[in-house]
XYZ file of C-alpha atoms in Angstrom:
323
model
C 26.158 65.961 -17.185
C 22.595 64.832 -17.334
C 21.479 61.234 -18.772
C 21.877 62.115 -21.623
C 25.480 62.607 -21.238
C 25.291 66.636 -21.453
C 28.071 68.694 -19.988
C 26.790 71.930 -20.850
C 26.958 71.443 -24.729
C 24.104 73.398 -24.595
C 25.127 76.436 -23.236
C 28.655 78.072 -23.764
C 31.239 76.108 -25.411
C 34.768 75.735 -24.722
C 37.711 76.665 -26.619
C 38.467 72.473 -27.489
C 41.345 71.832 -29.747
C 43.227 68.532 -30.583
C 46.490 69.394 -29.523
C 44.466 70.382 -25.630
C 43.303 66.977 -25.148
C 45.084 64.877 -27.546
C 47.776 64.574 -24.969
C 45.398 63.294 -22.654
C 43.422 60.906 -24.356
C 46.978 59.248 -25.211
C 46.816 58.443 -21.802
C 42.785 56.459 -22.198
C 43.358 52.871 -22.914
C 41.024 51.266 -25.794
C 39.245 54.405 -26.869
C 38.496 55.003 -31.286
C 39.366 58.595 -31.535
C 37.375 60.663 -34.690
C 38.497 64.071 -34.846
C 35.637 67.281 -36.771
C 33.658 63.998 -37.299
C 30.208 64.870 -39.234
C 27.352 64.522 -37.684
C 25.245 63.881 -40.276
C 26.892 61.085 -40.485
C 25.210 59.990 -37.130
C 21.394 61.219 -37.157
C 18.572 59.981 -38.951
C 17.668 63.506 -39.963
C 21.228 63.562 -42.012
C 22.177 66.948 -40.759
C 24.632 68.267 -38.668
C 28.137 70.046 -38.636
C 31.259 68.061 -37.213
C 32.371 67.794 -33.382
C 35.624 68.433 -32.465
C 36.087 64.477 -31.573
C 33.892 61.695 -31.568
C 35.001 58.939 -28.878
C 33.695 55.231 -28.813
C 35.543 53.543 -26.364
C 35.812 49.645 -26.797
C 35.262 48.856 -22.715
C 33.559 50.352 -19.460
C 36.692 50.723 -17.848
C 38.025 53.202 -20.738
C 34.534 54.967 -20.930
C 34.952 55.493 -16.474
C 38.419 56.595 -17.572
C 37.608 59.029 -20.388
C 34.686 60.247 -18.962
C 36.509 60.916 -15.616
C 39.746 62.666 -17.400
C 37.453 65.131 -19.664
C 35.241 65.628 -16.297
C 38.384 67.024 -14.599
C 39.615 69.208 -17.494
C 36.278 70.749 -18.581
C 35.492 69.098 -21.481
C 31.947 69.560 -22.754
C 30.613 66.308 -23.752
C 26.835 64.407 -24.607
C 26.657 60.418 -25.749
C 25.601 59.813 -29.267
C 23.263 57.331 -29.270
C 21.283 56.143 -32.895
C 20.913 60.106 -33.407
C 16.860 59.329 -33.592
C 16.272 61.973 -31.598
C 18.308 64.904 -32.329
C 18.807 67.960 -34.542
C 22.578 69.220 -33.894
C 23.510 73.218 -35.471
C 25.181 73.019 -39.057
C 28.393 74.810 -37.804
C 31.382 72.716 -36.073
C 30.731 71.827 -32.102
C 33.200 72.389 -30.452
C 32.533 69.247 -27.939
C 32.898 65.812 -27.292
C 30.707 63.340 -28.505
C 30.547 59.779 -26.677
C 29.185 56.394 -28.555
C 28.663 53.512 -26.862
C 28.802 50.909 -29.363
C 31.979 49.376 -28.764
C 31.593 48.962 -24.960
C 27.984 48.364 -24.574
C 26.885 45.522 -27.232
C 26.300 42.600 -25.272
C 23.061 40.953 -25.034
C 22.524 37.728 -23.774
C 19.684 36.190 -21.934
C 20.623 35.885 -17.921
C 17.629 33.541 -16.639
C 15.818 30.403 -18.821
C 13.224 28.402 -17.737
C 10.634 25.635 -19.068
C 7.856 27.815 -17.778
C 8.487 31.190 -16.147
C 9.907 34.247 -17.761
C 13.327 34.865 -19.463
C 15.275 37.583 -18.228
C 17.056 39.630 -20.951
C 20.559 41.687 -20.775
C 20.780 44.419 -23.369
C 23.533 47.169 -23.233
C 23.193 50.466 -24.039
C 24.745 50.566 -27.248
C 22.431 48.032 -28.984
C 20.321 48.945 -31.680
C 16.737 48.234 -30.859
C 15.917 46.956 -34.137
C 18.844 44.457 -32.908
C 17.161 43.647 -29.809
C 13.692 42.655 -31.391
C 14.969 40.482 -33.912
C 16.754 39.117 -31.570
C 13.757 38.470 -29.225
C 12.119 37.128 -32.302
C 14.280 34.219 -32.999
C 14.431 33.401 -29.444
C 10.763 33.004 -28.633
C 11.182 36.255 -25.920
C 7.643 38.292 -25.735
C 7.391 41.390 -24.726
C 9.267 44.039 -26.451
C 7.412 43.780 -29.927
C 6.047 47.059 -29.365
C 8.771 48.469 -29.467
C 9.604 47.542 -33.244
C 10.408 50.502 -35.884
C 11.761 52.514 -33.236
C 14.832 53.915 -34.553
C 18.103 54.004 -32.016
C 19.332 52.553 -29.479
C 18.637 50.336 -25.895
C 20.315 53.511 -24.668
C 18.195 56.136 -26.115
C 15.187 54.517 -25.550
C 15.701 54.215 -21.979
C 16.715 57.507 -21.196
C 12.865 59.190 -22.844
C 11.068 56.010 -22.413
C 10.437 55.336 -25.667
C 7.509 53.364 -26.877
C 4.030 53.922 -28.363
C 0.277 53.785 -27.834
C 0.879 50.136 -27.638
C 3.227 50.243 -24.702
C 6.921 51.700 -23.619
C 10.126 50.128 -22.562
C 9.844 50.903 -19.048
C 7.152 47.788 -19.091
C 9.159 45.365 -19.184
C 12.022 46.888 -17.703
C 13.891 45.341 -14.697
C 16.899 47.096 -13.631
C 19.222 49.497 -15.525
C 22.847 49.842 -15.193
C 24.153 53.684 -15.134
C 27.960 55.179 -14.915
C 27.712 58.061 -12.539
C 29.882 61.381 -13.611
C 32.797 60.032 -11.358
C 32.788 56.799 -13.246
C 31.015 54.515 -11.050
C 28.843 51.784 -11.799
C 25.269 51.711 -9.901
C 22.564 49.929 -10.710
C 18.752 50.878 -10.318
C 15.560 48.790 -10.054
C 12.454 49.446 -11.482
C 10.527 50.314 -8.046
C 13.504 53.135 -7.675
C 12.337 54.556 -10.800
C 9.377 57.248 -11.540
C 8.628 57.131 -15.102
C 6.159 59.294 -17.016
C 5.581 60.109 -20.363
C 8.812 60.133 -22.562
C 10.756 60.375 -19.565
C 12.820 57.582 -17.223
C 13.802 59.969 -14.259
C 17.310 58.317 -14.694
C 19.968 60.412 -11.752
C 21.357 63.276 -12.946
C 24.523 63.136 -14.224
C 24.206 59.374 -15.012
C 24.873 57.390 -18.408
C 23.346 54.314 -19.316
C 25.336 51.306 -20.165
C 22.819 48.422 -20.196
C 19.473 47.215 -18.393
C 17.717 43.714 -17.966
C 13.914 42.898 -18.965
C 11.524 40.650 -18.217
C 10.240 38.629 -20.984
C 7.451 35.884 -21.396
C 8.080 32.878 -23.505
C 6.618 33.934 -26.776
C 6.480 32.079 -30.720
C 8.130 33.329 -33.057
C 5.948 32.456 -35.814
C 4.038 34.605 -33.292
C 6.195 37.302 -32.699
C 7.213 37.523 -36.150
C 3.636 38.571 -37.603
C 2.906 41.071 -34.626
C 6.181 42.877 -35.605
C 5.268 42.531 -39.140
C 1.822 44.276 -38.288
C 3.146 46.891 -36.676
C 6.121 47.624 -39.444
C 3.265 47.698 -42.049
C 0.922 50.029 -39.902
C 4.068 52.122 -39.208
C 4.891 52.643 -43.130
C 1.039 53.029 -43.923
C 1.290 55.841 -41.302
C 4.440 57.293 -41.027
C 6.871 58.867 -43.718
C 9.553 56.317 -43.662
C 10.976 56.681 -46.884
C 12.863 59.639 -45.826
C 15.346 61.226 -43.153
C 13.572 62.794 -40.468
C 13.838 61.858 -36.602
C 10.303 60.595 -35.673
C 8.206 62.490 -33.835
C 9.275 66.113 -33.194
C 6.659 67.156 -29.970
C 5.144 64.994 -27.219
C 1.815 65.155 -27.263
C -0.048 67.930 -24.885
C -2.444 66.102 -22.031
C -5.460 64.656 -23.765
C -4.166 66.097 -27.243
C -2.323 64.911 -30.242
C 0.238 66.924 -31.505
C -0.242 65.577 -34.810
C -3.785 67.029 -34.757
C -3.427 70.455 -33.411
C -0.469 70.699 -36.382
C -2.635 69.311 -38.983
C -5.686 71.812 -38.194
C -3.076 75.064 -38.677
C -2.692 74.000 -42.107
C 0.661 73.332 -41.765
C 0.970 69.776 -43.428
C 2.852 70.039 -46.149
C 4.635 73.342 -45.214
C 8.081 73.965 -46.145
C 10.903 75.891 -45.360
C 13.440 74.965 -47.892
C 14.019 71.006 -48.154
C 12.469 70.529 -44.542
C 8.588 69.714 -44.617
C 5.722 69.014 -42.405
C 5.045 65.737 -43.929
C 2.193 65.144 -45.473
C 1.585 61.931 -44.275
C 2.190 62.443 -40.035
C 1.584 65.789 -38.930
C 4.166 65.440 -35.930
C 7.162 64.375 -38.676
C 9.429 67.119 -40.434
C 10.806 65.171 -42.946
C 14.609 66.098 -45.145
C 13.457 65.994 -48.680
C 17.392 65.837 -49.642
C 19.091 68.918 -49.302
C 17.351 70.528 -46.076
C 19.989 71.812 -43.208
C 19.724 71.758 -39.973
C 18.666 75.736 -39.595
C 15.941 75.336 -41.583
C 14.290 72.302 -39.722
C 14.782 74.619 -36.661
C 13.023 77.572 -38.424
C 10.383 74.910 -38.985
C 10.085 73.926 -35.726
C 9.662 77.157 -34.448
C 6.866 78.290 -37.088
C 4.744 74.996 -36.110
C 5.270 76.308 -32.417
C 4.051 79.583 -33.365
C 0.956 78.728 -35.189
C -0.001 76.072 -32.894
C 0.135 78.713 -29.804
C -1.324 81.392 -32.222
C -4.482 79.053 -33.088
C -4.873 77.073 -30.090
C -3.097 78.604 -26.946
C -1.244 75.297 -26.487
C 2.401 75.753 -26.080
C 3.919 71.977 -27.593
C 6.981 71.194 -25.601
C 9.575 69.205 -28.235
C 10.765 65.781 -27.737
C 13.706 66.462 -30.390
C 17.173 67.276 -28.568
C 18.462 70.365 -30.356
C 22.156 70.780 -29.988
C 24.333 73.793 -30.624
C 23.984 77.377 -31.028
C 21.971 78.363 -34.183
């Protein structure tokens, strides 16, 4: 298991059935059980087949307790964050996917002064569109560049999220993980080697929460930054339908947008998945497009870019399952 919460879902999956584990997760205190839950139900890209159970426990001691029973029976299993980020197969998965709304919502400031910073507690299951309104009405500065990200505190921590404006790693304190055994460490900012969408969180770790440190802001302030940014967003940016952000990082000292654009690929389709006309770096679901064909896309903006320009563009979409 990775940070991501990945027990080989990648690779070869297990024979998982409901009667196999249903016996033991009888014995998991406080955990919502799904069983062939949809995916699509769970990504911004609105695709995806169902996993075999979908588990959202409502407290850190049942999450150290499920994770630690499916660890010891060989249960494949990755945490579903805001699905911003991912492209799961159209067939069922035959894994376990973990969601951390239930037992990672709090946020709460834990330090308040007249004149210094505010320190701010957000677990891993809050949304960051939560988190910034939130800032907003409470006069906290810091994290407005982070607004219009889709997902979670989670999520974002795990790839560094951000943009040209800044990331979440600069303002970041500590961050709470759950090791694979179920135990709780925490880890500061100096232990931490960050780099472009990418934490270096400990293998085999899951995020439950982190602290920031925020400046004492306005929120009259605040509130017409975030508004700036929203409006540049939409002006720039294909909001108005399901897709999961940016699908490549960009290459040093390129944009992947760019190198796209100049292959003539904007506007390209395969089926109801397009190169958006708009963003170069978006495939977009025009309504009906499955999660094959935005993989076939994918792989035919890879192709062309290497083809034209000899750069190989290395994703920063999570594809999960076998296609």
């Amino acid at each position: 298991m990775n940070s991501n919460g990945n027990t080989g879902v990648d690779g070869k999956f297990m024979k998982l059935t409901a009667t196999r584990i249903s016996s033991t997760l009888k014995r998991v205190p406080d955990v919502e059980l799904r069983w062939d839950e949809p995916l699509s139900r769970h990504t911004t890209f609105r695709v995806g087949g169902p996993v075999r159970c979908l588990a959202r426990p409502r407290s850190e001691r049942a999450l150290a307790i499920l994770l630690s029973e499916m660890r010891d029976r060989g249960v494949p299993l990755f945490v579903l964050g805001g699905g911003s980020n991912l492209l799961p197969a159209d067939g069922p998965l035959d894994v376990m996917a973990v969601q951390l709304q239930l037992s990672c919502n709090k946020l709460f400031r834990l330090h308040e002064s007249e004149s210094e910073a505010t320190s701010l507690y957000s677990g891993a299951g809050v949304s960051l569109r939560e988190v910034i309104r939130y800032c907003v009405r409470g006069e906290l500065e810091g994290l407005e560049p982070l607004a219009g990200i889709p997902g979670t505190v989670g999520g974002a921590l795990v790839m560094n999220a951000g943009t040209a404006a800044g990331t979440i790693f600069d303002t970041l304190m500590w961050i709470d993980l759950m090791t694979g055994g179920g135990e709780k460490v925490r880890v500061t900012r100096d232990e931490l080697r960050p780099a472009y969408r990418w934490m270096g969180l400990p293998e085999g770790s899951i995020v439950l929460g982190a602290c920031f440190g925020l400046g004492k802001g306005s929120s009259e302030t605040q509130r017409a930054r975030v508004k700036e940014i929203l409006e540049r967003r939409k002006k720039t940016q294909p909001l108005g339908f399901a897709s999961a952000g940016s699908i490549f990082k960009n290459p040093p000292g390129r944009s992947a947008w760019e190198l796209i654009e100049k292959t003539g690929l904007k506007g390209f389709r395969i089926g109801d998945a397009e190169v958006s006309k708009k963003h170069a770096n978006w495939i977009i679901n025009r309504g009906k497009a499955t999660s094959g064909e935005i993989k076939a896309l994918i792989e035919k903006i890879e192709k062309e870019v290497f083809g034209t320009f000899g750069v190989r563009l290395e994703r920063e979409i999570r594809i999960l399952g076998q296609f």
